[in-house]
CSV table of C-alpha atoms in Angstrom, one decimal:
chain,number,residue,atom,x,y,z
A,7,MET,CA,20.0,26.8,12.6
A,8,ASN,CA,16.6,28.3,12.0
A,9,ALA,CA,16.0,29.3,8.5
A,10,ASN,CA,12.2,30.0,9.0
A,11,ILE,CA,11.5,29.3,5.4
A,12,PRO,CA,11.7,25.7,3.5
A,13,ILE,CA,15.1,24.9,2.3
A,14,ARG,CA,15.7,22.6,-0.4
A,15,THR,CA,18.9,21.3,-2.3
A,16,PRO,CA,19.3,19.5,-5.9
A,17,TRP,CA,18.6,16.0,-6.2
A,18,GLN,CA,21.4,14.8,-7.9
A,19,ASN,CA,20.1,11.5,-8.9
A,20,PHE,CA,19.0,10.9,-5.3
A,21,PRO,CA,17.9,7.3,-4.9
A,22,PRO,CA,14.2,6.3,-4.5
A,23,ALA,CA,12.8,6.0,-1.2
A,24,ILE,CA,12.5,2.8,0.1
A,25,LEU,CA,9.0,1.6,1.2
A,26,HIS,CA,8.2,-1.0,3.8
A,27,ALA,CA,4.3,-1.7,3.6
A,28,GLU,CA,1.2,-1.4,1.4
A,29,GLU,CA,-0.6,1.9,2.5
A,30,SER,CA,-3.7,-0.1,3.5
A,31,ARG,CA,-1.6,-2.4,5.8
A,32,VAL,CA,-0.4,0.6,7.7
A,33,LYS,CA,-3.6,2.7,7.7
A,34,LYS,CA,-6.0,0.1,8.7
A,35,HIS,CA,-3.7,-1.2,11.5
A,36,PRO,CA,-5.7,-1.1,14.8
A,37,HIS,CA,-2.7,1.1,16.5
A,38,TYR,CA,-2.4,3.5,13.3
A,39,GLN,CA,-4.6,6.2,14.7
A,40,ASP,CA,-3.3,6.3,18.1
A,41,ALA,CA,0.2,6.1,16.9
A,42,LYS,CA,-0.6,9.1,14.5
A,43,ALA,CA,-1.9,11.0,17.5
A,44,GLY,CA,1.3,10.5,19.8
A,45,ASP,CA,0.9,7.2,21.3
A,46,ALA,CA,4.4,5.7,21.5
A,47,ASP,CA,3.5,2.3,22.7
A,48,ALA,CA,0.9,2.1,19.7
A,49,ALA,CA,3.8,3.6,17.4
A,50,PHE,CA,6.2,0.7,18.4
A,51,THR,CA,3.6,-2.2,17.9
A,52,LEU,CA,2.7,-0.8,14.3
A,53,VAL,CA,6.1,-0.5,13.1
A,54,LYS,CA,7.2,-3.8,14.6
A,55,GLU,CA,4.4,-5.6,12.8
A,56,THR,CA,4.8,-3.5,9.4
A,57,THR,CA,8.6,-2.8,9.0
A,58,SER,CA,9.7,-5.2,6.1
A,59,ASN,CA,12.9,-7.5,6.3
A,60,GLN,CA,13.4,-7.0,2.4
A,61,ALA,CA,13.3,-3.3,2.7
A,62,VAL,CA,15.7,-3.3,5.7
A,63,ALA,CA,18.0,-5.3,3.6
A,64,GLU,CA,17.7,-2.8,0.9
A,65,LEU,CA,18.6,-0.1,3.5
A,66,LYS,CA,21.9,-2.1,4.4
A,67,GLU,CA,22.7,-2.3,0.9
A,68,LEU,CA,22.2,1.5,0.3
A,69,ILE,CA,24.3,2.3,3.4
A,70,HIS,CA,26.9,-0.4,2.3
A,71,GLY,CA,29.4,0.0,5.2
A,72,ARG,CA,29.3,4.0,5.3
A,73,GLN,CA,28.6,5.4,8.8
A,74,ALA,CA,25.3,6.6,8.8
A,75,ILE,CA,22.6,8.3,11.2
A,76,LEU,CA,18.8,7.8,10.8
A,77,VAL,CA,16.8,11.1,11.5
A,78,SER,CA,13.0,11.1,11.4
A,79,ALA,CA,10.5,13.8,11.0
A,80,HIS,CA,8.5,14.9,14.1
A,81,ALA,CA,5.3,16.2,13.0
A,82,PHE,CA,2.3,18.0,14.5
A,83,GLU,CA,-0.9,16.4,13.7
A,84,LYS,CA,-4.4,17.6,14.6
A,85,ASP,CA,-4.5,15.4,17.4
A,86,GLY,CA,-0.8,15.4,18.7
A,87,VAL,CA,2.9,14.9,17.6
A,88,ASN,CA,2.9,11.9,15.3
A,89,ALA,CA,4.8,9.2,17.2
A,90,ILE,CA,5.4,6.9,14.1
A,91,PRO,CA,8.5,8.4,12.6
A,92,GLU,CA,10.6,8.1,15.6
A,93,ALA,CA,9.3,4.7,16.7
A,94,PHE,CA,10.1,3.7,12.9
A,95,ALA,CA,13.7,5.2,13.2
A,96,ASP,CA,14.4,3.3,16.6
A,97,GLU,CA,13.1,0.1,15.1
A,98,LEU,CA,15.4,0.4,12.0
A,99,GLY,CA,18.2,1.5,14.1
A,100,ARG,CA,18.0,-1.6,16.2
A,101,ARG,CA,17.8,-3.7,13.2
A,102,LEU,CA,20.8,-2.0,11.4
A,103,ASP,CA,22.8,-1.4,14.5
A,104,ILE,CA,23.2,2.3,13.5
A,105,PRO,CA,22.3,5.2,15.7
A,106,THR,CA,19.4,7.6,15.4
A,107,ASP,CA,19.1,11.3,15.7
A,108,GLY,CA,16.1,13.0,17.4
A,109,ASN,CA,17.3,16.5,17.4
A,110,VAL,CA,15.7,17.5,14.2
A,111,VAL,CA,12.3,18.7,14.4
A,112,GLN,CA,9.6,20.2,12.4
A,113,ILE,CA,8.8,23.7,13.7
A,114,ASN,CA,5.6,24.5,11.9
A,115,VAL,CA,2.1,22.5,11.6
A,116,VAL,CA,1.5,21.9,8.0
A,117,GLY,CA,-1.5,19.7,8.1
A,118,HIS,CA,-0.4,17.4,5.4
A,119,THR,CA,-2.5,14.4,6.5
A,120,GLY,CA,-5.6,14.0,3.9
A,121,ALA,CA,-4.5,17.2,2.0
A,122,ASN,CA,-4.4,17.8,-1.8
A,123,GLY,CA,-1.3,18.5,-3.9
A,124,PHE,CA,-1.6,22.3,-3.7
A,125,ALA,CA,-1.8,22.2,0.0
A,126,ARG,CA,1.2,20.2,0.4
A,127,MET,CA,3.1,22.6,-1.9
A,128,ALA,CA,1.5,25.6,-0.3
A,129,ARG,CA,2.3,24.5,3.4
A,130,GLN,CA,5.8,23.1,3.5
A,131,ALA,CA,7.4,21.7,6.5
A,132,ILE,CA,10.4,23.9,8.1
A,133,PHE,CA,12.8,22.1,10.1
A,134,ASP,CA,15.5,23.1,13.0
A,135,GLY,CA,17.9,21.2,14.9
A,136,ALA,CA,21.7,20.4,15.3
A,137,ILE,CA,23.4,18.8,12.4
A,138,ILE,CA,26.8,16.9,12.3
A,139,LYS,CA,28.8,18.5,9.7
A,140,GLY,CA,30.1,15.6,7.5
A,141,ALA,CA,27.8,13.1,8.8
A,142,ASN,CA,25.9,10.9,6.5
A,143,TYR,CA,22.0,10.9,7.0
A,144,VAL,CA,19.1,8.6,6.2
A,145,LEU,CA,15.8,10.4,6.2
A,146,VAL,CA,12.7,8.7,8.0
A,147,ASP,CA,9.1,9.3,7.8
A,148,ASP,CA,5.9,7.3,8.1
A,149,PHE,CA,4.3,8.4,4.8
A,150,ILE,CA,5.4,9.7,1.4
A,151,GLY,CA,2.7,11.8,-0.4
A,152,GLN,CA,4.4,14.2,-2.8
A,153,GLY,CA,7.8,13.6,-1.0
A,154,GLY,CA,8.0,17.5,-0.1
A,155,THR,CA,8.5,16.8,3.6
A,156,LEU,CA,11.9,14.4,2.7
A,157,ALA,CA,12.8,17.1,0.2
A,158,ASN,CA,12.7,20.2,2.9
A,159,MET,CA,14.2,17.6,5.4
A,160,LYS,CA,17.1,16.8,3.1
A,161,GLY,CA,17.6,20.6,2.2
A,162,PHE,CA,17.7,21.8,5.6
A,163,ILE,CA,20.2,18.8,6.7
A,164,GLU,CA,22.5,19.5,3.7
A,165,THR,CA,22.5,23.4,4.0
A,166,ALA,CA,23.7,22.7,7.5
A,167,GLY,CA,26.6,20.7,6.3
A,168,GLY,CA,25.2,16.9,6.6
A,169,THR,CA,24.9,14.5,3.4
A,170,VAL,CA,21.7,12.8,3.1
A,171,ILE,CA,22.2,9.4,1.3
A,172,GLY,CA,18.8,8.1,1.2
A,173,ALA,CA,15.5,8.2,2.5
A,174,THR,CA,12.9,5.3,3.9
A,175,VAL,CA,9.3,5.4,4.8
A,176,LEU,CA,6.8,2.9,6.3
A,177,THR,CA,4.3,3.5,3.7
A,178,GLY,CA,3.1,5.6,0.6
A,179,LYS,CA,2.5,5.5,-3.0
A,180,PRO,CA,5.2,3.6,-4.9
A,181,TYR,CA,5.4,6.2,-7.6
A,182,SER,CA,6.0,9.1,-5.2
A,183,ALA,CA,8.9,7.1,-3.9
A,184,ILE,CA,10.8,8.0,-6.9
A,185,LEU,CA,11.6,11.6,-5.8
A,186,THR,CA,14.2,12.7,-8.6
A,187,PRO,CA,12.3,14.3,-11.6
A,188,THR,CA,13.6,13.4,-15.1
A,189,GLN,CA,15.2,16.1,-17.2
A,190,GLU,CA,12.4,15.3,-19.4
A,191,GLN,CA,9.7,16.1,-17.0
A,192,LEU,CA,11.5,19.5,-16.1
A,193,ALA,CA,11.6,20.3,-19.8
A,194,GLU,CA,7.9,19.5,-20.0
A,195,LEU,CA,7.1,21.7,-17.0
A,196,ARG,CA,9.2,24.5,-18.1
A,197,ALA,CA,7.7,24.3,-21.8
A,198,LYS,CA,4.2,24.4,-20.3
A,199,HIS,CA,4.3,27.3,-17.7
A,200,GLY,CA,7.4,29.3,-18.8
A,201,LYS,CA,10.3,30.8,-17.4
A,202,ASP,CA,8.4,33.7,-15.8
A,203,PHE,CA,6.5,31.2,-13.7
A,204,GLU,CA,9.6,29.4,-12.6
A,205,ASP,CA,11.0,32.7,-11.5
A,206,TRP,CA,8.0,33.5,-9.7
A,207,TRP,CA,8.2,30.0,-8.0
A,208,ARG,CA,11.7,30.6,-7.0
A,209,ASN,CA,11.0,33.9,-5.3
A,210,LYS,CA,8.2,32.2,-3.3
A,211,PHE,CA,9.6,29.0,-2.3
A,212,SER,CA,13.4,29.9,-2.7
A,213,HIS,CA,14.1,27.4,-5.1
A,214,GLY,CA,13.7,26.2,-8.7
A,215,PHE,CA,12.1,23.4,-10.4
A,216,ASP,CA,15.3,21.5,-10.1
A,217,CYS,CA,14.5,21.0,-6.6
A,218,LEU,CA,10.7,19.6,-6.8
A,219,THR,CA,10.1,16.1,-6.2
A,220,GLN,CA,8.7,14.2,-9.5
A,221,SER,CA,5.3,14.1,-8.0
A,222,GLU,CA,5.3,17.8,-7.4
A,223,ALA,CA,6.9,18.2,-11.1
A,224,ARG,CA,3.9,16.0,-12.2
A,225,TYR,CA,1.4,17.7,-10.4
A,226,LEU,CA,2.2,21.2,-11.6
A,227,THR,CA,2.6,20.0,-15.2
A,228,ARG,CA,-0.8,18.4,-15.1
A,229,THR,CA,-2.5,21.6,-13.9
A,230,GLU,CA,-3.8,23.7,-16.9
A,231,ASP,CA,-2.4,26.9,-16.5
A,232,VAL,CA,-0.2,29.3,-14.3
A,233,ASN,CA,-3.3,31.2,-12.8
A,234,THR,CA,-4.7,28.1,-11.8
A,235,ILE,CA,-1.6,27.1,-9.7
A,236,ARG,CA,-1.4,30.5,-8.2
A,237,ASN,CA,-4.8,30.8,-7.2
A,238,ARG,CA,-4.7,27.1,-5.6
A,239,LEU,CA,-1.7,27.8,-3.7
A,240,ALA,CA,-3.1,31.2,-2.3
A,241,ALA,CA,-6.5,29.6,-1.3
A,242,GLU,CA,-4.6,26.6,0.4
A,243,GLU,CA,-2.1,29.0,2.5
């Protein structure tokens, strides 16, 4: 399956992503830059030293006896293929005694590291790979910014017949881990920018506001007007 466009599905009370370590602990780790640039040994050292036992216990509770597969995002960075997500999934698989799936790959380069919110929304991750229909998946990534990459990976897997039951990331902002926007947030966004803008958004990105992450919805609501949003997105493309 290769849609060549970002795919999203509604959140339906999706649980918050489970975080393992504070951002400074991960990004200031001596092996972080090498791991981000594709050094597998550096990545394994990094994840072994920053994976949280408490977070692993939360993951175990989330899965709660269901058969599940850990699937990681394979993303291209400016210096190479980020080795952290796969190493992280392997470490979690070892601790939880569940399988990992390396077949799902990101097929475009988005350059999200250090990017602003408009860049993250303008350049969305697109995925390809074989999905087991009816299987339960847990998404694994190294960092959560606005949550768009997880949203798109979830959409790809669910459109292909899998079920995504949760997500976990090595680090990120705690508020970004809350992926599902509230009805109040969506109502505020729609009231501020109008139905025509949501129709424009759906035409451009193939999904409505109900498929935004909470951080994305907040970012758009805080932007002054529709023209600013459109211009900023166009500039970042």
